[in-house]
């Protein structure tokens, strides 16, 4: 789930229709999306493989990407700052925590405050 603000206006809560937590190309991906094209929105974080529990800022080397995607425009949201605070279970099958994404598109600011709890079965 996420609380989204665009240009100072609160959007309806983001509740993912689909979530994915897994390893891909030596990185750990946490992903959720909502809706279908052309209005699909998605939130994703990718960490270096084997990254331990902790808080990682947008410019930390362990945090490969932290993104908010929306297909409602040809222009992408460009992440300017943010972080992920993640706790992994001892068997690495569950990840929970929070993310903050601060992005811009065409001089409009977006803030996404995300809470996640994903289990890889």
PDB file of C-alpha atoms in Angstrom, residues 8-118:
ATOM      1  CA  UNK A   8       0.503  18.684  -3.314  1.00  0.00           C
ATOM      2  CA  UNK A   9      -2.778  16.802  -3.901  1.00  0.00           C
ATOM      3  CA  UNK A  10      -3.427  13.459  -2.224  1.00  0.00           C
ATOM      4  CA  UNK A  11      -4.263  10.661  -4.631  1.00  0.00           C
ATOM      5  CA  UNK A  12      -6.402   7.615  -3.819  1.00  0.00           C
ATOM      6  CA  UNK A  13      -4.396   5.062  -1.840  1.00  0.00           C
ATOM      7  CA  UNK A  14      -2.210   2.780  -3.939  1.00  0.00           C
ATOM      8  CA  UNK A  15      -3.127  -0.808  -3.112  1.00  0.00           C
ATOM      9  CA  UNK A  16      -1.213  -3.252  -5.309  1.00  0.00           C
ATOM     10  CA  UNK A  17      -3.214  -5.702  -7.410  1.00  0.00           C
ATOM     11  CA  UNK A  18      -0.043  -7.719  -7.979  1.00  0.00           C
ATOM     12  CA  UNK A  19       3.189  -7.986  -5.989  1.00  0.00           C
ATOM     13  CA  UNK A  20       6.455  -9.733  -6.721  1.00  0.00           C
ATOM     14  CA  UNK A  21       9.457 -10.421  -4.522  1.00  0.00           C
ATOM     15  CA  UNK A  22      12.369 -12.298  -5.992  1.00  0.00           C
ATOM     16  CA  UNK A  23      15.945 -12.522  -7.131  1.00  0.00           C
ATOM     17  CA  UNK A  24      16.824 -11.542 -10.670  1.00  0.00           C
ATOM     18  CA  UNK A  25      20.312 -11.030 -12.114  1.00  0.00           C
ATOM     19  CA  UNK A  26      21.986 -10.922  -8.681  1.00  0.00           C
ATOM     20  CA  UNK A  27      19.541  -8.366  -7.287  1.00  0.00           C
ATOM     21  CA  UNK A  28      16.533  -8.485  -4.992  1.00  0.00           C
ATOM     22  CA  UNK A  29      13.368  -6.926  -6.435  1.00  0.00           C
ATOM     23  CA  UNK A  30      10.313  -5.741  -4.518  1.00  0.00           C
ATOM     24  CA  UNK A  31       7.570  -4.773  -6.950  1.00  0.00           C
ATOM     25  CA  UNK A  32       3.875  -3.934  -6.865  1.00  0.00           C
ATOM     26  CA  UNK A  33       1.507  -2.693  -9.551  1.00  0.00           C
ATOM     27  CA  UNK A  34      -2.068  -1.521  -9.813  1.00  0.00           C
ATOM     28  CA  UNK A  35      -4.478  -1.211 -12.696  1.00  0.00           C
ATOM     29  CA  UNK A  36      -4.084  -2.047 -16.359  1.00  0.00           C
ATOM     30  CA  UNK A  37      -2.757  -0.134 -19.364  1.00  0.00           C
ATOM     31  CA  UNK A  38      -2.960   2.726 -20.169  1.00  0.00           C
ATOM     32  CA  UNK A  39      -3.305   3.704 -16.474  1.00  0.00           C
ATOM     33  CA  UNK A  40      -1.009   1.106 -14.906  1.00  0.00           C
ATOM     34  CA  UNK A  41       1.095   2.355 -12.008  1.00  0.00           C
ATOM     35  CA  UNK A  42       3.933   0.478 -10.323  1.00  0.00           C
ATOM     36  CA  UNK A  43       6.402   0.904  -7.494  1.00  0.00           C
ATOM     37  CA  UNK A  44       9.733  -0.948  -7.487  1.00  0.00           C
ATOM     38  CA  UNK A  45      12.891  -1.181  -5.447  1.00  0.00           C
ATOM     39  CA  UNK A  46      15.914  -3.295  -6.363  1.00  0.00           C
ATOM     40  CA  UNK A  47      18.763  -4.071  -3.988  1.00  0.00           C
ATOM     41  CA  UNK A  48      22.094  -5.755  -4.623  1.00  0.00           C
ATOM     42  CA  UNK A  49      21.860  -9.504  -4.076  1.00  0.00           C
ATOM     43  CA  UNK A  50      22.570 -10.492  -0.478  1.00  0.00           C
ATOM     44  CA  UNK A  51      21.963  -6.990   0.926  1.00  0.00           C
ATOM     45  CA  UNK A  52      21.160  -7.352   4.641  1.00  0.00           C
ATOM     46  CA  UNK A  53      18.264  -5.906   6.617  1.00  0.00           C
ATOM     47  CA  UNK A  54      18.620  -2.138   6.968  1.00  0.00           C
ATOM     48  CA  UNK A  55      17.788   1.324   5.699  1.00  0.00           C
ATOM     49  CA  UNK A  56      19.219   2.337   2.333  1.00  0.00           C
ATOM     50  CA  UNK A  57      19.131   5.844   0.892  1.00  0.00           C
ATOM     51  CA  UNK A  58      18.561   6.542  -2.802  1.00  0.00           C
ATOM     52  CA  UNK A  59      22.264   7.173  -3.476  1.00  0.00           C
ATOM     53  CA  UNK A  60      23.563   4.133  -1.522  1.00  0.00           C
ATOM     54  CA  UNK A  61      25.328   1.566  -3.717  1.00  0.00           C
ATOM     55  CA  UNK A  62      23.198  -1.289  -2.317  1.00  0.00           C
ATOM     56  CA  UNK A  63      20.018   0.330  -3.673  1.00  0.00           C
ATOM     57  CA  UNK A  64      20.089  -0.266  -7.441  1.00  0.00           C
ATOM     58  CA  UNK A  65      16.748   1.382  -8.175  1.00  0.00           C
ATOM     59  CA  UNK A  66      13.805   3.023  -6.446  1.00  0.00           C
ATOM     60  CA  UNK A  67      11.097   3.945  -8.919  1.00  0.00           C
ATOM     61  CA  UNK A  68       7.480   4.982  -9.402  1.00  0.00           C
ATOM     62  CA  UNK A  69       6.112   4.170 -12.855  1.00  0.00           C
ATOM     63  CA  UNK A  70       2.923   5.470 -14.398  1.00  0.00           C
ATOM     64  CA  UNK A  71       1.888   4.772 -17.969  1.00  0.00           C
ATOM     65  CA  UNK A  72      -0.479   7.749 -18.080  1.00  0.00           C
ATOM     66  CA  UNK A  73       2.161   9.877 -19.844  1.00  0.00           C
ATOM     67  CA  UNK A  74       5.066   9.488 -22.236  1.00  0.00           C
ATOM     68  CA  UNK A  75       7.257  11.233 -19.648  1.00  0.00           C
ATOM     69  CA  UNK A  76       8.651   9.072 -16.819  1.00  0.00           C
ATOM     70  CA  UNK A  77       8.731  10.005 -13.145  1.00  0.00           C
ATOM     71  CA  UNK A  78      12.371  10.709 -12.276  1.00  0.00           C
ATOM     72  CA  UNK A  79      13.302   9.715  -8.730  1.00  0.00           C
ATOM     73  CA  UNK A  80      15.160  12.536  -6.984  1.00  0.00           C
ATOM     74  CA  UNK A  81      15.462  11.081  -3.490  1.00  0.00           C
ATOM     75  CA  UNK A  82      14.080   8.488  -1.142  1.00  0.00           C
ATOM     76  CA  UNK A  83      14.938   5.354   0.773  1.00  0.00           C
ATOM     77  CA  UNK A  84      13.925   1.805   1.608  1.00  0.00           C
ATOM     78  CA  UNK A  85      13.884   0.465   5.155  1.00  0.00           C
ATOM     79  CA  UNK A  86      13.625  -3.314   4.823  1.00  0.00           C
ATOM     80  CA  UNK A  87      13.663  -6.288   7.170  1.00  0.00           C
ATOM     81  CA  UNK A  88      14.340  -9.710   5.677  1.00  0.00           C
ATOM     82  CA  UNK A  89      13.366 -12.933   7.444  1.00  0.00           C
ATOM     83  CA  UNK A  90      16.235 -15.277   8.330  1.00  0.00           C
ATOM     84  CA  UNK A  91      15.365 -17.537   5.371  1.00  0.00           C
ATOM     85  CA  UNK A  92      15.042 -14.487   3.039  1.00  0.00           C
ATOM     86  CA  UNK A  93      11.533 -15.581   1.993  1.00  0.00           C
ATOM     87  CA  UNK A  94       9.827 -12.549   3.516  1.00  0.00           C
ATOM     88  CA  UNK A  95      10.562  -8.828   3.256  1.00  0.00           C
ATOM     89  CA  UNK A  96       8.665  -6.080   5.038  1.00  0.00           C
ATOM     90  CA  UNK A  97       9.217  -2.412   5.690  1.00  0.00           C
ATOM     91  CA  UNK A  98       8.730   1.015   4.172  1.00  0.00           C
ATOM     92  CA  UNK A  99       9.859   3.052   1.181  1.00  0.00           C
ATOM     93  CA  UNK A 100       9.834   6.749   0.418  1.00  0.00           C
ATOM     94  CA  UNK A 101      10.011   7.895  -3.194  1.00  0.00           C
ATOM     95  CA  UNK A 102      10.298  11.570  -4.145  1.00  0.00           C
ATOM     96  CA  UNK A 103      10.101  12.057  -7.894  1.00  0.00           C
ATOM     97  CA  UNK A 104       9.423  14.738 -10.523  1.00  0.00           C
ATOM     98  CA  UNK A 105       7.827  14.841 -13.958  1.00  0.00           C
ATOM     99  CA  UNK A 106       7.282  17.997 -16.002  1.00  0.00           C
ATOM    100  CA  UNK A 107       7.838  20.266 -12.948  1.00  0.00           C
ATOM    101  CA  UNK A 108       5.319  18.289 -10.874  1.00  0.00           C
ATOM    102  CA  UNK A 109       6.461  16.637  -7.658  1.00  0.00           C
ATOM    103  CA  UNK A 110       5.363  13.192  -6.480  1.00  0.00           C
ATOM    104  CA  UNK A 111       5.780  11.678  -3.034  1.00  0.00           C
ATOM    105  CA  UNK A 112       5.022   8.017  -2.351  1.00  0.00           C
ATOM    106  CA  UNK A 113       5.067   6.646   1.207  1.00  0.00           C
ATOM    107  CA  UNK A 114       4.949   2.872   0.854  1.00  0.00           C
ATOM    108  CA  UNK A 115       4.379   0.052   3.342  1.00  0.00           C
ATOM    109  CA  UNK A 116       5.089  -3.483   2.174  1.00  0.00           C
ATOM    110  CA  UNK A 117       5.013  -7.030   3.489  1.00  0.00           C
ATOM    111  CA  UNK A 118       5.842  -9.576   0.802  1.00  0.00           C
TER     112      UNK A 118
END
